[in-house]
Coordinates of C-alpha atoms in Angstrom, one line a residue:
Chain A
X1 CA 64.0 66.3 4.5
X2 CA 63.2 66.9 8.1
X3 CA 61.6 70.3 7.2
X4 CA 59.0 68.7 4.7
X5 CA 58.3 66.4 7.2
X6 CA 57.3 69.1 9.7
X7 CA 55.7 71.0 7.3
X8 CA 53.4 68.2 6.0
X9 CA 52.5 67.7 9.8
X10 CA 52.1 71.7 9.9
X11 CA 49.9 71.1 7.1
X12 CA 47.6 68.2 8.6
X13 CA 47.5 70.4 11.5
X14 CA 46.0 72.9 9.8
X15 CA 43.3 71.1 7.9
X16 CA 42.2 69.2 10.8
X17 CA 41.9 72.0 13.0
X18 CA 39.8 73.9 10.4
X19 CA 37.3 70.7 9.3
X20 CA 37.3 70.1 13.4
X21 CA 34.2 68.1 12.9
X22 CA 36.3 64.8 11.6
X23 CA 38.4 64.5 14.6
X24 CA 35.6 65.3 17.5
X25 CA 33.3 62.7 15.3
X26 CA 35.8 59.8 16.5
X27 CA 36.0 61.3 20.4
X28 CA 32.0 61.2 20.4
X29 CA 31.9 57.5 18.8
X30 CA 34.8 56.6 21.1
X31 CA 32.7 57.9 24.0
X32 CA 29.3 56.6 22.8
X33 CA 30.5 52.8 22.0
X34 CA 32.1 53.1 25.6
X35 CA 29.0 54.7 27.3
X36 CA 26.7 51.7 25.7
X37 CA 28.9 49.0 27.1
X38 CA 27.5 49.7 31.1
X39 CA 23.8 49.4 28.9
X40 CA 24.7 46.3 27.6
X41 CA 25.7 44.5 29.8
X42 CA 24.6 46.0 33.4
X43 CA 25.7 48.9 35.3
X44 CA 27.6 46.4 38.5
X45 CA 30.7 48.5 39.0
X46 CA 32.2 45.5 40.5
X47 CA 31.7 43.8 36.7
X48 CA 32.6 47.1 35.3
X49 CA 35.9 47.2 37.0
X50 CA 36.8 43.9 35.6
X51 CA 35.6 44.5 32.4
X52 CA 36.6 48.3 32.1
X53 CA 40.4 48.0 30.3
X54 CA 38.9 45.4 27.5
X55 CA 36.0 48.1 27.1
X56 CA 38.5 51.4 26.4
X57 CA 40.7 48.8 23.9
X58 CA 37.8 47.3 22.2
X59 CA 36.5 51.0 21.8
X60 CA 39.7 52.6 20.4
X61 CA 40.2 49.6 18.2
X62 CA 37.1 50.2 16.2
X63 CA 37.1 53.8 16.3
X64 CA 40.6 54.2 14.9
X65 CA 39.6 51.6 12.1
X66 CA 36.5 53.0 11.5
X67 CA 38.4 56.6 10.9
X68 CA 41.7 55.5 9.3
X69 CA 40.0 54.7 5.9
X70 CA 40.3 58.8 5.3
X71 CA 43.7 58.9 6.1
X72 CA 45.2 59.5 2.7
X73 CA 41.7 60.0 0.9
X74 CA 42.0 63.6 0.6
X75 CA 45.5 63.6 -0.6
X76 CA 44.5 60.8 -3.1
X77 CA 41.7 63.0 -4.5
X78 CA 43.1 66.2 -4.9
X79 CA 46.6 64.9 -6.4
X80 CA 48.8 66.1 -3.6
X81 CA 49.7 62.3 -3.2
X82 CA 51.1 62.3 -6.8
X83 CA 53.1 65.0 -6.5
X84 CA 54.5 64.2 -2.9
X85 CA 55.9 60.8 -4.8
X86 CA 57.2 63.0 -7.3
X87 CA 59.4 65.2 -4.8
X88 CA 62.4 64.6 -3.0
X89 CA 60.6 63.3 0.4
X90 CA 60.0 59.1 0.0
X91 CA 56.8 58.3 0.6
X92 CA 57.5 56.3 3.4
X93 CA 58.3 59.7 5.1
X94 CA 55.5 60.7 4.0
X95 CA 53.3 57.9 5.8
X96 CA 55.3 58.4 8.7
X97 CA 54.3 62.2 8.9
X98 CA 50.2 61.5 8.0
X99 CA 50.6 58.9 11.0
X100 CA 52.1 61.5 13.8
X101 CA 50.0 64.3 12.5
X102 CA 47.2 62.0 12.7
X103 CA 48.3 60.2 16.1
X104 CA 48.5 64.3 17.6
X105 CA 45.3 64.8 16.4
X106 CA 43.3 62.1 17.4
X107 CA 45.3 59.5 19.1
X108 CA 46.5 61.5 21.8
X109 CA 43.4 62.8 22.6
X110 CA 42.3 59.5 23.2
X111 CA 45.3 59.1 25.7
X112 CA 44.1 62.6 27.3
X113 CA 40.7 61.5 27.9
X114 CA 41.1 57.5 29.1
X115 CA 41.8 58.5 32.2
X116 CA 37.9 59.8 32.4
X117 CA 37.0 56.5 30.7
X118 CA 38.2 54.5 33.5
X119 CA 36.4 56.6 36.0
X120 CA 33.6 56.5 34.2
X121 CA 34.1 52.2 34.6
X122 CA 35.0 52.9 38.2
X123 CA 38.7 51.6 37.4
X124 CA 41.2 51.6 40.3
X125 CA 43.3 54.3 40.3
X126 CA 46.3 52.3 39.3
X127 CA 44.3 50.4 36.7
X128 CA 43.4 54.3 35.1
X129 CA 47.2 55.0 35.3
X130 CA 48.1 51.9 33.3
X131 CA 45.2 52.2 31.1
X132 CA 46.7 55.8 30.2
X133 CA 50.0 54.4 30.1
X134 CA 49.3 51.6 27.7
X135 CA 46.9 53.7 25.2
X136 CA 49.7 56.1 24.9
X137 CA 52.0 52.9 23.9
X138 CA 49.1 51.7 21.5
X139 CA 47.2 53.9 20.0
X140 CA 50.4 55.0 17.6
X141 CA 50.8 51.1 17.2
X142 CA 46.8 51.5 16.2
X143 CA 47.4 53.8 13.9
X144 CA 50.9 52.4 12.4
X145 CA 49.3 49.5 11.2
X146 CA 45.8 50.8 10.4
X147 CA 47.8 53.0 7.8
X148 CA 48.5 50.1 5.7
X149 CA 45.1 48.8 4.9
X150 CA 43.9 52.7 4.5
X151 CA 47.0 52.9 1.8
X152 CA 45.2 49.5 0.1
X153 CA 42.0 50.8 -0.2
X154 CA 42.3 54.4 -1.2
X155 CA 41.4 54.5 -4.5
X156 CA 38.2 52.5 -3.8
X157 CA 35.3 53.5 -3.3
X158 CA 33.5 51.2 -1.0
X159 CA 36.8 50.6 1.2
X160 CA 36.0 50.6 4.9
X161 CA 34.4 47.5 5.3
X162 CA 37.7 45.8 3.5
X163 CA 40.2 47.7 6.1
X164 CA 38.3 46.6 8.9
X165 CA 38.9 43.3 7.5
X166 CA 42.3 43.5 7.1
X167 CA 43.3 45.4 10.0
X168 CA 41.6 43.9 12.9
X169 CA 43.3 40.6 12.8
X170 CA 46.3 42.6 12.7
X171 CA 45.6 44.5 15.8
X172 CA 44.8 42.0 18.4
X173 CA 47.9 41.5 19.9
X174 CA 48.0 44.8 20.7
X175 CA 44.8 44.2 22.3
X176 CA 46.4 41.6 24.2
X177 CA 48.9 43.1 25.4
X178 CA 47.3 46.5 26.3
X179 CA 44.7 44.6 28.6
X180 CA 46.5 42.5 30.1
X181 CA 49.5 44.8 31.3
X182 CA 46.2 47.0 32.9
X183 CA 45.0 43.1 34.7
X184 CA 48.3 42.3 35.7
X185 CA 48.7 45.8 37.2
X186 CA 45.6 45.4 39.2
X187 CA 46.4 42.2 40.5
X188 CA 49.4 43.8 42.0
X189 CA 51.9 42.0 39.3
X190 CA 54.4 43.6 37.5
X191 CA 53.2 44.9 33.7
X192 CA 56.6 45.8 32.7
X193 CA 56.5 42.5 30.3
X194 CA 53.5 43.5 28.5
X195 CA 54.9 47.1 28.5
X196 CA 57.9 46.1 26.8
X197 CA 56.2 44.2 24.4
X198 CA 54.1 47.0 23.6
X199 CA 56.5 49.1 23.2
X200 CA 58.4 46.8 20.5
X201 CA 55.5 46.4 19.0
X202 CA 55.4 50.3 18.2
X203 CA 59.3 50.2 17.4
X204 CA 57.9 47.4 15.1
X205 CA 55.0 49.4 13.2
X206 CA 57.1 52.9 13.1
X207 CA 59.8 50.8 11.2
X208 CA 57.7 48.1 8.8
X209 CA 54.5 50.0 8.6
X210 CA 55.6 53.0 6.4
X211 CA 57.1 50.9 4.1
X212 CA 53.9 48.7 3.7
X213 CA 52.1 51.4 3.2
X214 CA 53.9 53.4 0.7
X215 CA 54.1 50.1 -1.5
X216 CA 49.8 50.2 -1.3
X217 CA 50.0 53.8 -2.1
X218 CA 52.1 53.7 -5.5
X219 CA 50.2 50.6 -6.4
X220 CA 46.8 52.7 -6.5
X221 CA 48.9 55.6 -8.2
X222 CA 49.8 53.8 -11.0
Chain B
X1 CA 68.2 30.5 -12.1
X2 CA 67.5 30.6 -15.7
X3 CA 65.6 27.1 -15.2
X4 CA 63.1 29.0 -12.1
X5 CA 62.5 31.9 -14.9
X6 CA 61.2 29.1 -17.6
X7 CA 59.4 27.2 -14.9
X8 CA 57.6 30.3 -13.9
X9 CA 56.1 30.6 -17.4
X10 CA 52.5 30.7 -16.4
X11 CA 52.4 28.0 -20.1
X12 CA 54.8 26.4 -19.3
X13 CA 53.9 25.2 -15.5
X14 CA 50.9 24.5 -17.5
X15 CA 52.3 21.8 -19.2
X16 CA 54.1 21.0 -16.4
X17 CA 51.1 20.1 -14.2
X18 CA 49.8 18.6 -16.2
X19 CA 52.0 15.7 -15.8
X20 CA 52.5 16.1 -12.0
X21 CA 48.4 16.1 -11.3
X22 CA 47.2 12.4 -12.3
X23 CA 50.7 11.3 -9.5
X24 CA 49.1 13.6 -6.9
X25 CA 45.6 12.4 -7.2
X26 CA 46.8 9.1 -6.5
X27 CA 49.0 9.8 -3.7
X28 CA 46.5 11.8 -2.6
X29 CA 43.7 8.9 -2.5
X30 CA 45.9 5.9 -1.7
X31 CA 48.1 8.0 0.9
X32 CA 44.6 9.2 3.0
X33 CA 42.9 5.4 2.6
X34 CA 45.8 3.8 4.1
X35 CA 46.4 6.3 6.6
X36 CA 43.0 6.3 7.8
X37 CA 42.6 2.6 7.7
X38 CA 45.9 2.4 9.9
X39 CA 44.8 5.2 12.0
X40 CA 40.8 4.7 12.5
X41 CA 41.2 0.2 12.4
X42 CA 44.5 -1.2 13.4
X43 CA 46.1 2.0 15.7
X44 CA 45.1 0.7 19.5
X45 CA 43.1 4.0 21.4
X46 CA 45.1 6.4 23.8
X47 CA 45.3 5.0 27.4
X48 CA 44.0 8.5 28.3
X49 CA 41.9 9.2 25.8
X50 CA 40.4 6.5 24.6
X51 CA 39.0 6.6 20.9
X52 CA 39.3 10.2 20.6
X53 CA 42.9 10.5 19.8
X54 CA 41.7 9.7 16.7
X55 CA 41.0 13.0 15.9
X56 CA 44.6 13.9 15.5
X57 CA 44.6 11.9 11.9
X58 CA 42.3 14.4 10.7
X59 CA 43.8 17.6 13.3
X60 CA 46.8 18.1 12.9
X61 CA 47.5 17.5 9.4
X62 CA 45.1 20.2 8.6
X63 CA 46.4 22.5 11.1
X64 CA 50.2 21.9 9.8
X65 CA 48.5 22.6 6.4
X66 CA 46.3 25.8 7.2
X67 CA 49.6 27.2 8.4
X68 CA 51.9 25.7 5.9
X69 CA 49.5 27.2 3.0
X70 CA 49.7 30.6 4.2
X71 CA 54.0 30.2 4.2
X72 CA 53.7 29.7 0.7
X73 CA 51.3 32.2 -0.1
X74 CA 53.5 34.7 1.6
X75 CA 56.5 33.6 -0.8
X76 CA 54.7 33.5 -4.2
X77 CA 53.6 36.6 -3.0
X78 CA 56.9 38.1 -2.6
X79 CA 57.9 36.7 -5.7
X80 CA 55.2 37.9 -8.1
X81 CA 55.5 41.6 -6.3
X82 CA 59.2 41.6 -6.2
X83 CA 60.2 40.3 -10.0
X84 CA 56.4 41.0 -11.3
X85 CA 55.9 37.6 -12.1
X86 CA 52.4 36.6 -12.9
X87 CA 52.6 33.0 -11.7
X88 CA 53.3 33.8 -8.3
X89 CA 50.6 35.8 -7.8
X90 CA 48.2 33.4 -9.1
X91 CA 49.5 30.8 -6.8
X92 CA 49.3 32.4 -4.1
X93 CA 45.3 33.3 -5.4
X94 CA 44.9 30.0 -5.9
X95 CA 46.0 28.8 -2.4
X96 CA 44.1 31.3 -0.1
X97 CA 40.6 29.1 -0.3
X98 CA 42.5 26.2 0.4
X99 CA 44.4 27.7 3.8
X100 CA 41.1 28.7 4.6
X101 CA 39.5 25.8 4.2
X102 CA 42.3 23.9 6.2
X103 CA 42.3 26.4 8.8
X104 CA 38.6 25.8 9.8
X105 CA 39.1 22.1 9.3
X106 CA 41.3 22.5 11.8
X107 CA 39.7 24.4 14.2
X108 CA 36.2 22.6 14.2
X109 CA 38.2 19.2 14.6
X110 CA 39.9 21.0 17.1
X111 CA 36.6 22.1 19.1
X112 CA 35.7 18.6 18.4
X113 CA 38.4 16.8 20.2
X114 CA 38.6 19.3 22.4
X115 CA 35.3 19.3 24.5
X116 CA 35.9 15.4 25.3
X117 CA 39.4 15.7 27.1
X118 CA 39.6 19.5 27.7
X119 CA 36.0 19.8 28.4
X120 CA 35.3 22.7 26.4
X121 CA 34.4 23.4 23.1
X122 CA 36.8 26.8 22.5
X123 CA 39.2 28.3 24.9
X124 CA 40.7 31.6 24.0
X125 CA 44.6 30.5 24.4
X126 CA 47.2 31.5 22.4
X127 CA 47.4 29.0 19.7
X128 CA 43.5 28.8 19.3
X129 CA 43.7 32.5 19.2
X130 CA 46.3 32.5 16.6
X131 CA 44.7 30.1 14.2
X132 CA 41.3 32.4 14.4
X133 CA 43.7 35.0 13.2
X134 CA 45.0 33.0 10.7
X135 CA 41.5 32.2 9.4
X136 CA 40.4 36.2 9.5
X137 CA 43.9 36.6 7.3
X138 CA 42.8 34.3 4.6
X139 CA 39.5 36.2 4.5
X140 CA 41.2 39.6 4.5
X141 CA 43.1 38.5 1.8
X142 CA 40.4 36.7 -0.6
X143 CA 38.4 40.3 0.2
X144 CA 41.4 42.1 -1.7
X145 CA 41.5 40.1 -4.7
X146 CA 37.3 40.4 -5.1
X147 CA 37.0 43.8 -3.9
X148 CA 40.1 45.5 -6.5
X149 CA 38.2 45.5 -10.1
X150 CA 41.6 45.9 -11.6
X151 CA 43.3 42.7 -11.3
X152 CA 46.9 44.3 -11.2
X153 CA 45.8 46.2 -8.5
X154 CA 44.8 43.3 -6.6
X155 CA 47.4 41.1 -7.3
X156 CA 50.1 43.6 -5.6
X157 CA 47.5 45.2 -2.7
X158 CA 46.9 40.9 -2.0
X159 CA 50.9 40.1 -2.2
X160 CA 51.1 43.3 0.3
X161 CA 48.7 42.0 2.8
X162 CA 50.0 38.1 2.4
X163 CA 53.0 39.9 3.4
X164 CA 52.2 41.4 6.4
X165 CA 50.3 38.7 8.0
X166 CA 53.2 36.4 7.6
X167 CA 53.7 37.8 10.7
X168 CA 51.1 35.7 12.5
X169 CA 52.9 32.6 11.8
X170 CA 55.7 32.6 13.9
X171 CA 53.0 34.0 16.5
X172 CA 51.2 30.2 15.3
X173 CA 54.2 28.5 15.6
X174 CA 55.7 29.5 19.1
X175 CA 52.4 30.3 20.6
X176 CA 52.4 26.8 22.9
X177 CA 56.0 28.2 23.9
X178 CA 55.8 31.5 24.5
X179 CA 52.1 31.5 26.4
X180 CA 51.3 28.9 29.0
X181 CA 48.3 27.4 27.0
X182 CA 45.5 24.7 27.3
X183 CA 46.8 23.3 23.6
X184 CA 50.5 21.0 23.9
X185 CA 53.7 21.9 22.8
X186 CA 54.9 20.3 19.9
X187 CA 55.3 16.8 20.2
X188 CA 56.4 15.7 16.4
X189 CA 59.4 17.7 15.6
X190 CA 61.6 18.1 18.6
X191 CA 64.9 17.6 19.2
X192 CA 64.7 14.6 21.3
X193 CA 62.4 13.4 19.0
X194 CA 59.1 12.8 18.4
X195 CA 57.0 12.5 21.4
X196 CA 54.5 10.1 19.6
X197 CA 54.2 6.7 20.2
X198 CA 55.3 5.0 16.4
X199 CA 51.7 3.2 16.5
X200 CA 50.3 6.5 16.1
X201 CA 52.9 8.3 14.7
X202 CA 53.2 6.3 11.4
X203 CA 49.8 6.6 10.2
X204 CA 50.1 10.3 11.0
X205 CA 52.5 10.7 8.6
X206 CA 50.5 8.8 6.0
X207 CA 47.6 11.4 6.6
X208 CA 50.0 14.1 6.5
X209 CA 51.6 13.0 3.5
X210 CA 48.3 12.0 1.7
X211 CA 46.9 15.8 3.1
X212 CA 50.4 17.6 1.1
X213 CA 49.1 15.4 -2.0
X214 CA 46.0 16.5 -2.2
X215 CA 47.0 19.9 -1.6
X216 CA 49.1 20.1 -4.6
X217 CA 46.2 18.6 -6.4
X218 CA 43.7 21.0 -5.6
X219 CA 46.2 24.1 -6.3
X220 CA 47.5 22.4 -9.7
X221 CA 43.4 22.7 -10.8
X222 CA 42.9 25.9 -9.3
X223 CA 46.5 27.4 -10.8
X224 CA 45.3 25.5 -14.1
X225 CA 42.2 27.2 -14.7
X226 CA 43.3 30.5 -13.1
X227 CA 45.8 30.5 -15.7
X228 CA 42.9 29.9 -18.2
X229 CA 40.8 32.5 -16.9
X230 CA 43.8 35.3 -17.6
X231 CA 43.8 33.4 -21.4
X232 CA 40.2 34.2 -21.6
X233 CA 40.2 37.6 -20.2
X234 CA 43.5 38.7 -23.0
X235 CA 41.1 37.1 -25.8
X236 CA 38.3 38.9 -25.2
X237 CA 40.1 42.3 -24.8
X238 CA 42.0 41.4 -28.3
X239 CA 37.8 40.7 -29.5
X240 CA 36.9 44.0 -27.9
X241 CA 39.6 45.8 -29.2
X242 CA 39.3 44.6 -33.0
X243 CA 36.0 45.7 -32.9

């Protein structure tokens, strides 16, 4: 069991490296919707500061929904999907693995570079360590939960706008959560309340989401 | 058991309804007129706030409702995608307009009553947060039923996503506990009782009652001709098909 699981992650690996383009497409948008936020609404660092954590979350939000919708497209178009539910792996494993390939490939990435994010926003240096601290938390959450509306909408064709839809509601408490354990960190109070909750949340989405989403997958199998 | 099984004959609750619907629409009207005419003419004005508080007649029976709404959508939903029953999943269709239309109720009355004694229109706390969510979670889950041309499809990609935001409501719920927020704590159900003086209180429950009435009203008609709409669709496929 464990060995189709790393070999579907193998697998993932393997395509995205060799498409690349996919994967840097969400860095670049995740860096330009950040980069336009200064723009918008004035380059103060002092307001930038303040303002910085909600910019990073707001930005990863829409750049993991905005990417999730392919998550199982390729499998759902080739057949692989079909005969994945056919083997011995359930496809709840199956989710599971597209979500930590997926999370490896993009999400951490995003972890990797938020540090530079907050610079860029002129963050304090503890605010960039719980910034990094809490997208590593989230971003799995993120992707967790996007997974379901992606496993709804993958057999149509005009889908993204609907996940969007159905997913952003669903993410703001991690939203919440992540920005206010980086505030309460810069106001020199303890985040470990928002940290834990965060961190539930994850234990939450790794246990729930799969089986949410395999249930939309064999519906647009049938 | 077996008794559920016949009731959930989609015909059958047809007939059913039937009977039930002239009873609700007069609840409905004669439970909301008195309730209103208690609350709006003989209930005396808050000492605090004045006329205002009479905004909760309208407030918080919608916002109980809204959601109360999405509790049952959630279980018809489970039923229809657990035992494949087609009656669950049309409840739960029919209902979602109505949440959402409750929900808003809710928060415009809300925004209304709230920029006299809060002195702001919105405020992004917990519960007012949560009811937003709620009202984006209706619309999500209308979106599924009109975007899915296949209405199997949509029925069990709707009861998956009426699932998963059943999550929001204990968020709802608990949100004046949990968070330290602008809105009250609950002040009709409690332990110690109701927090409400009874002058208030009991046209409250007229409203609320009179709001439940219409509500099963409004989802009898829309169940009704749902149910009438699958009838039309199975005719003309038998038409197309003897073609």
């Amino acid at each position: 069991m464990f060995k189709i699981f790393l070999s579907i992650i193998k697998r993932d690996f393997k395509l995205s490296y060799r498409q690349g383009n996919t994967n840097l497409n969400i860095i670049v948008f995740f860096f330009l919707s950040i980069s336009l936020f200064p723009l918008g609404v004035g380059p103060e660092n002092e307001l930038l500061s303040k303002i910085g954590p909600g910019i990073v979350w707001v930005s990863a939000l829409f750049s993991s929904v905005l990417s999730l919708d392919k998550i199982f497209q390729a499998d759902y178009e080739d057949g692989s999907l079909e005969i994945i539910n056919l083997s011995v792996i359930p496809l709840e494993f199956f989710v599971l693995a597209k979500a930590l390939s997926y999370w490896l490939t993009t999400g951490l990435l995003l972890v990797i570079l938020s540090p530079i994010f907050g610079l860029i926003l002129s963050m304090s240096s503890k605010g960039i360590l719980y910034l990094t601290i809490t997208m590593l938390l989230g971003t799995p959450t993120l992707i967790l939960i996007g997974t379901i509306g992606a496993s709804l909408a993958v057999s149509l064709k005009r889908g993204s706008l609907l996940i969007s839809l159905l997913i952003l509601p669903l993410y703001i408490p991690v939203l919440i959560f992540g920005v206010s354990a980086i505030d309460a960190s810069i106001n020199n109070v303890s985040a470990k309340p928002q940290l834990l909750l965060l961190g539930s949340l994850l234990c939450f989405s790794i246990v729930l989401s799969p089986i949410a989403s395999a249930a939309g997958l064999r519906i647009n199998m049938e | 058991m077996k008794k559920l099984h016949k009731l959930a004959n989609p015909g059958k609750f047809y007939r059913l309804s039937e009977k039930i619907l002239p009873w609700s629409n007069l609840l409905a009207i004669s439970l909301c007129g008195l309730g209103l005419y208690l609350g709006l003419f003989v209930a005396p004005p808050d000492y605090q706030q004045g006329e205002t508080v009479r905004i909760i007649y309208v407030h918080v029976p919608a916002a109980t409702l809204a959601s109360l709404v999405y509790a049952i959508m959630a279980i018809t939903s489970a039923i229809s995608f657990i035992w494949k029953n087609p009656l669950g999943s049309f409840i739960a269709k029919a209902a979602a307009p109505i949440g959402a239309a409750f929900t808003i109720i809710a928060i415009i009355t809300g925004a209304l009553w709230g920029k006299p004694t809060w002195g702001t229109w919105w405020i992004w706390d917990a519960r007012l947060t949560s009811v937003l969510i709620l009202f984006f979670l209706y619309l999500g889950y209308i979106g599924v039923w009109q975007i899915f041309e296949d209405q199997n499809k949509a029925a069990k990609a709707a009861a998956i996503i009426a699932l998963v935001g059943a999550i929001n409501l204990p968020i709802i719920k608990f949100s004046v506990d949990w968070w330290n927020t602008l809105h009250q704590g609950a002040s009709i159900i409690r332990l110690d009782g109701p927090s409400i003086h009874s002058d208030i209180l009991i046209p409250l429950i007229f409203m609320w009652l009179g709001f439940i009435s219409y509500l099963i009203s409004v989802l009898i008609i829309r169940i009704q001709s749902e149910i009438t709409l699958q009838k039309i669709r199975a005719i003309q496929i038998m038409i197309s098909e003897q073609k």
